[in-house]
mmCIF file of C-alpha atoms and ligand atoms in Angstrom:
data_model
loop_
_atom_site.group_PDB
_atom_site.id
_atom_site.type_symbol
_atom_site.label_atom_id
_atom_site.label_comp_id
_atom_site.label_asym_id
_atom_site.label_seq_id
_atom_site.Cartn_x
_atom_site.Cartn_y
_atom_site.Cartn_z
ATOM 1 C CA MET A 1 -59.668 75.925 66.501
ATOM 2 C CA SER A 2 -58.260 79.170 67.851
ATOM 3 C CA PHE A 3 -55.848 81.158 65.736
ATOM 4 C CA ILE A 4 -53.220 80.829 68.459
ATOM 5 C CA VAL A 5 -53.237 77.063 68.095
ATOM 6 C CA ASP A 6 -52.945 77.438 64.306
ATOM 7 C CA ASN A 7 -50.115 79.935 64.653
ATOM 8 C CA LEU A 8 -48.221 77.737 67.089
ATOM 9 C CA LYS A 9 -48.492 74.846 64.681
ATOM 10 C CA GLU A 10 -47.160 76.986 61.844
ATOM 11 C CA VAL A 11 -44.272 78.383 63.898
ATOM 12 C CA ASN A 12 -43.315 74.904 65.071
ATOM 13 C CA GLU A 13 -43.364 73.621 61.489
ATOM 14 C CA LYS A 14 -41.104 76.451 60.378
ATOM 15 C CA ILE A 15 -38.716 75.795 63.272
ATOM 16 C CA ALA A 16 -38.532 72.135 62.246
ATOM 17 C CA GLN A 17 -37.890 73.098 58.620
ATOM 18 C CA ALA A 18 -35.135 75.550 59.545
ATOM 19 C CA CYS A 19 -33.520 72.892 61.735
ATOM 20 C CA GLU A 20 -33.684 70.399 58.906
ATOM 21 C CA ARG A 21 -32.182 72.828 56.384
ATOM 22 C CA SER A 22 -29.249 73.513 58.678
ATOM 23 C CA GLY A 23 -28.705 69.961 59.894
ATOM 24 C CA ARG A 24 -29.669 70.705 63.478
ATOM 25 C CA ASN A 25 -31.761 68.733 65.935
ATOM 26 C CA ARG A 26 -35.153 70.203 66.676
ATOM 27 C CA ASP A 27 -34.452 69.938 70.403
ATOM 28 C CA GLU A 28 -31.515 72.361 70.107
ATOM 29 C CA VAL A 29 -33.970 75.217 69.623
ATOM 30 C CA THR A 30 -36.267 76.504 72.374
ATOM 31 C CA LEU A 31 -39.261 78.640 71.472
ATOM 32 C CA ILE A 32 -40.056 81.532 73.815
ATOM 33 C CA SER A 33 -43.648 82.670 73.316
ATOM 34 C CA VAL A 34 -43.560 86.453 73.686
ATOM 35 C CA SER A 35 -46.854 87.422 75.267
ATOM 36 C CA LYS A 36 -46.266 91.104 76.093
ATOM 37 C CA THR A 37 -49.389 93.320 75.856
ATOM 38 C CA LYS A 38 -51.614 90.232 75.446
ATOM 39 C CA PRO A 39 -54.301 89.281 77.997
ATOM 40 C CA VAL A 40 -54.041 86.266 80.287
ATOM 41 C CA SER A 41 -56.934 84.629 78.390
ATOM 42 C CA MET A 42 -54.753 84.458 75.283
ATOM 43 C CA LEU A 43 -51.754 83.191 77.222
ATOM 44 C CA MET A 44 -53.988 80.473 78.661
ATOM 45 C CA GLU A 45 -54.970 79.382 75.158
ATOM 46 C CA ALA A 46 -51.283 78.945 74.402
ATOM 47 C CA TYR A 47 -50.797 77.209 77.751
ATOM 48 C CA ASP A 48 -53.605 74.782 76.955
ATOM 49 C CA ALA A 49 -51.875 74.078 73.634
ATOM 50 C CA GLY A 50 -48.744 73.083 75.542
ATOM 51 C CA VAL A 51 -46.747 76.323 75.815
ATOM 52 C CA ARG A 52 -44.780 76.541 79.076
ATOM 53 C CA ILE A 53 -42.225 79.275 78.330
ATOM 54 C CA PHE A 54 -43.428 82.848 78.101
ATOM 55 C CA GLY A 55 -41.401 85.996 77.482
ATOM 56 C CA GLU A 56 -42.402 89.389 78.855
ATOM 57 C CA ASN A 57 -40.649 92.744 78.620
ATOM 58 C CA LYS A 58 -42.202 94.698 81.513
ATOM 59 C CA VAL A 59 -41.744 93.862 85.176
ATOM 60 C CA GLN A 60 -45.234 94.754 86.356
ATOM 61 C CA GLU A 61 -46.927 92.871 83.540
ATOM 62 C CA LEU A 62 -44.760 89.818 84.132
ATOM 63 C CA VAL A 63 -45.527 89.788 87.851
ATOM 64 C CA GLU A 64 -49.277 90.195 87.271
ATOM 65 C CA LYS A 65 -49.364 87.323 84.807
ATOM 66 C CA TYR A 66 -47.094 85.221 87.005
ATOM 67 C CA GLU A 67 -49.569 85.542 89.859
ATOM 68 C CA GLN A 68 -52.592 84.646 87.759
ATOM 69 C CA MET A 69 -51.205 81.737 85.789
ATOM 70 C CA PRO A 70 -50.233 78.123 86.581
ATOM 71 C CA LYS A 71 -47.009 77.601 88.472
ATOM 72 C CA ASP A 72 -45.387 75.214 85.998
ATOM 73 C CA ILE A 73 -44.722 78.105 83.599
ATOM 74 C CA HIS A 74 -41.173 79.303 82.965
ATOM 75 C CA TRP A 75 -41.027 83.080 82.692
ATOM 76 C CA HIS A 76 -38.307 84.870 80.768
ATOM 77 C CA MET A 77 -37.573 88.587 81.133
ATOM 78 C CA ILE A 78 -36.667 89.764 77.639
ATOM 79 C CA GLY A 79 -36.994 93.551 77.881
ATOM 80 C CA HIS A 80 -34.891 96.387 79.221
ATOM 81 C CA LEU A 81 -34.706 95.986 82.994
ATOM 82 C CA GLN A 82 -34.337 98.845 85.442
ATOM 83 C CA ARG A 83 -32.132 98.171 88.442
ATOM 84 C CA ASN A 84 -34.748 99.184 90.991
ATOM 85 C CA LYS A 85 -37.169 96.567 89.622
ATOM 86 C CA VAL A 86 -34.855 93.549 89.747
ATOM 87 C CA LYS A 87 -36.128 92.673 93.227
ATOM 88 C CA TYR A 88 -39.669 92.068 91.952
ATOM 89 C CA ILE A 89 -38.722 89.360 89.462
ATOM 90 C CA ILE A 90 -35.538 87.789 90.808
ATOM 91 C CA ASP A 91 -37.327 84.756 92.242
ATOM 92 C CA LYS A 92 -39.896 84.502 89.444
ATOM 93 C CA VAL A 93 -37.913 84.250 86.220
ATOM 94 C CA ASP A 94 -35.816 81.417 84.779
ATOM 95 C CA LEU A 95 -33.715 83.650 82.591
ATOM 96 C CA ILE A 96 -33.038 87.350 82.160
ATOM 97 C CA HIS A 97 -32.171 87.897 78.491
ATOM 98 C CA SER A 98 -31.429 91.578 78.605
ATOM 99 C CA VAL A 99 -28.455 92.358 80.835
ATOM 100 C CA ASP A 100 -26.761 95.361 79.275
ATOM 101 C CA THR A 101 -24.739 97.081 82.034
ATOM 102 C CA LEU A 102 -22.442 95.906 84.818
ATOM 103 C CA GLN A 103 -24.520 97.899 87.297
ATOM 104 C CA LEU A 104 -27.570 95.854 86.345
ATOM 105 C CA ALA A 105 -25.571 92.608 86.667
ATOM 106 C CA GLU A 106 -24.417 93.750 90.119
ATOM 107 C CA GLU A 107 -27.959 94.444 91.261
ATOM 108 C CA ILE A 108 -29.092 91.050 89.935
ATOM 109 C CA SER A 109 -26.245 89.431 91.881
ATOM 110 C CA LYS A 110 -27.141 91.351 95.037
ATOM 111 C CA GLN A 111 -30.826 90.408 94.856
ATOM 112 C CA ALA A 112 -29.992 86.793 93.986
ATOM 113 C CA VAL A 113 -27.840 86.526 97.109
ATOM 114 C CA LYS A 114 -30.593 88.107 99.184
ATOM 115 C CA HIS A 115 -33.225 85.677 97.847
ATOM 116 C CA ASN A 116 -30.841 82.720 97.957
ATOM 117 C CA VAL A 117 -31.221 81.888 94.260
ATOM 118 C CA THR A 118 -28.857 81.731 91.294
ATOM 119 C CA ALA A 119 -29.851 84.149 88.558
ATOM 120 C CA ASN A 120 -29.352 82.951 85.002
ATOM 121 C CA ILE A 121 -28.595 85.764 82.612
ATOM 122 C CA LEU A 122 -27.784 86.494 79.001
ATOM 123 C CA ILE A 123 -25.744 89.467 77.910
ATOM 124 C CA GLU A 124 -27.503 91.676 75.398
ATOM 125 C CA ILE A 125 -25.359 92.654 72.434
ATOM 126 C CA ASN A 126 -26.152 95.661 70.268
ATOM 127 C CA ILE A 127 -25.195 93.687 67.210
ATOM 128 C CA GLY A 128 -26.401 96.192 64.630
ATOM 129 C CA ASP A 129 -24.673 99.073 66.455
ATOM 130 C CA GLU A 130 -27.978 100.952 66.563
ATOM 131 C CA GLU A 131 -28.419 104.153 68.572
ATOM 132 C CA SER A 132 -31.976 103.212 69.494
ATOM 133 C CA LYS A 133 -31.092 99.802 70.926
ATOM 134 C CA PHE A 134 -29.844 98.620 74.277
ATOM 135 C CA GLY A 135 -26.926 96.235 74.581
ATOM 136 C CA ILE A 136 -23.174 96.321 74.794
ATOM 137 C CA LYS A 137 -20.718 96.504 71.915
ATOM 138 C CA PRO A 138 -19.450 93.150 70.626
ATOM 139 C CA ASP A 139 -15.853 94.153 71.444
ATOM 140 C CA ASP A 140 -16.715 94.785 75.077
ATOM 141 C CA VAL A 141 -18.287 91.417 75.742
ATOM 142 C CA PHE A 142 -15.174 89.517 76.916
ATOM 143 C CA LYS A 143 -14.368 91.991 79.648
ATOM 144 C CA PHE A 144 -18.038 92.079 80.586
ATOM 145 C CA VAL A 145 -18.249 88.304 80.960
ATOM 146 C CA GLU A 146 -15.071 88.228 83.052
ATOM 147 C CA ASP A 147 -16.440 90.888 85.375
ATOM 148 C CA VAL A 148 -19.772 89.120 85.800
ATOM 149 C CA TYR A 149 -18.054 85.807 86.526
ATOM 150 C CA LYS A 150 -16.683 87.385 89.694
ATOM 151 C CA MET A 151 -20.157 88.212 90.991
ATOM 152 C CA PRO A 152 -21.867 85.766 93.358
ATOM 153 C CA ASN A 153 -25.142 83.971 92.517
ATOM 154 C CA VAL A 154 -25.242 85.042 88.891
ATOM 155 C CA SER A 155 -24.515 82.740 85.978
ATOM 156 C CA VAL A 156 -23.847 83.919 82.425
ATOM 157 C CA LYS A 157 -25.604 81.442 80.165
ATOM 158 C CA GLY A 158 -25.093 83.120 76.822
ATOM 159 C CA LEU A 159 -25.818 86.042 74.566
ATOM 160 C CA MET A 160 -28.917 87.741 73.257
ATOM 161 C CA CYS A 161 -29.582 90.296 70.536
ATOM 162 C CA VAL A 162 -32.435 92.175 68.961
ATOM 163 C CA ALA A 163 -31.381 92.424 65.323
ATOM 164 C CA PRO A 164 -32.309 95.511 63.299
ATOM 165 C CA TYR A 165 -35.851 95.700 62.018
ATOM 166 C CA THR A 166 -35.992 94.630 58.386
ATOM 167 C CA GLU A 167 -38.514 93.451 55.812
ATOM 168 C CA ASN A 168 -35.932 91.055 54.432
ATOM 169 C CA SER A 169 -34.685 88.593 57.039
ATOM 170 C CA GLU A 170 -31.645 87.724 54.892
ATOM 171 C CA GLU A 171 -30.235 91.129 55.781
ATOM 172 C CA ASN A 172 -29.856 89.981 59.384
ATOM 173 C CA ARG A 173 -27.966 86.808 58.553
ATOM 174 C CA LYS A 174 -24.606 88.578 58.934
ATOM 175 C CA PHE A 175 -25.552 89.768 62.428
ATOM 176 C CA PHE A 176 -26.610 86.287 63.504
ATOM 177 C CA LYS A 177 -23.343 84.862 62.162
ATOM 178 C CA LYS A 178 -21.435 87.431 64.195
ATOM 179 C CA MET A 179 -23.383 86.536 67.342
ATOM 180 C CA TYR A 180 -22.569 82.872 66.827
ATOM 181 C CA GLU A 181 -18.857 83.643 66.413
ATOM 182 C CA LEU A 182 -18.863 85.787 69.558
ATOM 183 C CA CYS A 183 -20.392 82.926 71.504
ATOM 184 C CA VAL A 184 -17.763 80.484 70.238
ATOM 185 C CA ASP A 185 -14.985 82.977 71.116
ATOM 186 C CA ILE A 186 -16.306 83.396 74.649
ATOM 187 C CA LYS A 187 -16.443 79.648 75.165
ATOM 188 C CA GLU A 188 -12.834 79.317 74.017
ATOM 189 C CA ARG A 189 -11.567 82.151 76.175
ATOM 190 C CA MET A 190 -13.363 80.841 79.235
ATOM 191 C CA GLY A 191 -11.600 77.499 78.877
ATOM 192 C CA ASP A 192 -13.280 74.714 80.786
ATOM 193 C CA ASN A 193 -16.133 77.001 81.623
ATOM 194 C CA ASN A 194 -18.557 76.016 78.921
ATOM 195 C CA LYS A 195 -21.736 77.284 80.453
ATOM 196 C CA VAL A 196 -22.139 79.914 77.761
ATOM 197 C CA ASN A 197 -24.419 77.875 75.548
ATOM 198 C CA ILE A 198 -27.479 79.965 74.891
ATOM 199 C CA LEU A 199 -27.824 82.145 71.838
ATOM 200 C CA SER A 200 -31.126 84.032 72.053
ATOM 201 C CA MET A 201 -31.808 85.585 68.666
ATOM 202 C CA GLY A 202 -34.541 85.689 66.063
ATOM 203 C CA MET A 203 -38.057 87.132 66.287
ATOM 204 C CA THR A 204 -41.176 86.729 64.131
ATOM 205 C CA GLY A 205 -39.558 88.333 61.091
ATOM 206 C CA ASP A 206 -36.268 86.497 61.133
ATOM 207 C CA TYR A 207 -36.279 83.438 63.399
ATOM 208 C CA GLN A 208 -35.776 80.956 60.598
ATOM 209 C CA VAL A 209 -32.564 82.674 59.493
ATOM 210 C CA ALA A 210 -31.495 82.908 63.150
ATOM 211 C CA ILE A 211 -31.953 79.151 63.574
ATOM 212 C CA GLU A 212 -29.930 78.482 60.439
ATOM 213 C CA GLU A 213 -27.135 80.546 61.992
ATOM 214 C CA GLY A 214 -27.157 78.803 65.354
ATOM 215 C CA ALA A 215 -29.878 80.318 67.576
ATOM 216 C CA THR A 216 -30.747 78.100 70.534
ATOM 217 C CA MET A 217 -33.611 80.322 71.720
ATOM 218 C CA ILE A 218 -35.978 82.249 69.515
ATOM 219 C CA ARG A 219 -38.438 84.842 70.799
ATOM 220 C CA VAL A 220 -41.670 84.898 68.820
ATOM 221 C CA GLY A 221 -44.561 87.216 69.682
ATOM 222 C CA THR A 222 -46.540 88.420 66.671
ATOM 223 C CA GLY A 223 -46.186 85.079 64.892
ATOM 224 C CA ILE A 224 -48.062 83.384 67.747
ATOM 225 C CA PHE A 225 -50.366 85.978 69.324
ATOM 226 C CA GLY A 226 -50.919 88.328 66.361
ATOM 227 C CA GLU A 227 -50.140 92.013 66.023
ATOM 228 C CA ARG A 228 -49.820 94.024 69.233
ATOM 229 C CA ASP A 229 -52.044 97.022 69.837
ATOM 230 C CA TYR A 230 -50.217 99.686 71.832
ATOM 231 C CA SER A 231 -53.011 102.261 71.474
ATOM 232 C CA LYS A 232 -55.383 100.927 74.113
ATOM 233 C CA LYS A 233 -54.744 100.480 77.839
HETATM 234 C C1 PLP B 301 -41.432 91.997 71.456
HETATM 235 C C2 PLP B 301 -40.143 91.281 71.468
HETATM 236 C C3 PLP B 301 -39.959 90.099 70.736
HETATM 237 C C4 PLP B 301 -41.020 89.480 69.847
HETATM 238 O O1 PLP B 301 -41.209 90.256 68.694
HETATM 239 P P1 PLP B 301 -42.119 89.762 67.503
HETATM 240 O O2 PLP B 301 -41.591 90.499 66.311
HETATM 241 O O3 PLP B 301 -43.516 90.124 67.825
HETATM 242 O O4 PLP B 301 -41.946 88.292 67.359
HETATM 243 C C5 PLP B 301 -38.728 89.468 70.839
HETATM 244 N N1 PLP B 301 -37.739 89.955 71.610
HETATM 245 C C6 PLP B 301 -37.877 91.087 72.325
HETATM 246 C C7 PLP B 301 -36.733 91.576 73.149
HETATM 247 C C8 PLP B 301 -39.071 91.788 72.278
HETATM 248 O O5 PLP B 301 -39.189 92.914 72.986
#
């Protein structure tokens, strides 16, 4: 059996355990298999094991894989997105996790109108207030959501964060709690508009803690496909 199949089994067991510990239903949590830098052959192994949702962080790589792989796959853009590249993925992705400026949201809206689609987006929050990370400040999110609601053909589905890198996942629990509270606040402020249901947080090192704190999407790369090698290619 391939190591990808083994890894998927292990990740799925850990998701189930985290759901059980926190009294949540397993079907509240969606696993995004983060396949960036990995070859199509490896993605196909995951596909053959039942994976249908893949996350990529580079436009060109996503488009190349999109063209080579079966059409029943749901692609998620999880990485920093440049405005001039929105047009290449607008009709190919189910969800853009990483919207971090109003200008980017505007371009997504413009391209969505042009392609006659509705773009589903998450707003990226810089929850650890890190210089090196993209995302908006937690305090700015309400205004941001209100502004995006006015744009045509774009739908805010929730929030996303990349928590600080840590060896001890417990250290990120406070950030995940804060993300959950932000999401609840947004839902309340938006009144009957309860579309803001997705909380995309948790990666290989901390997804179990993220689930315990309310994540509805987790993005796992290394835990499924193994370490990434950025030296070649
Ligand atoms: C690479 C990446 C992941 C997956 O990271 P792992 O630690 O390998 O699980 C998740 N989210 C984003 C935004 C990423 O860029």
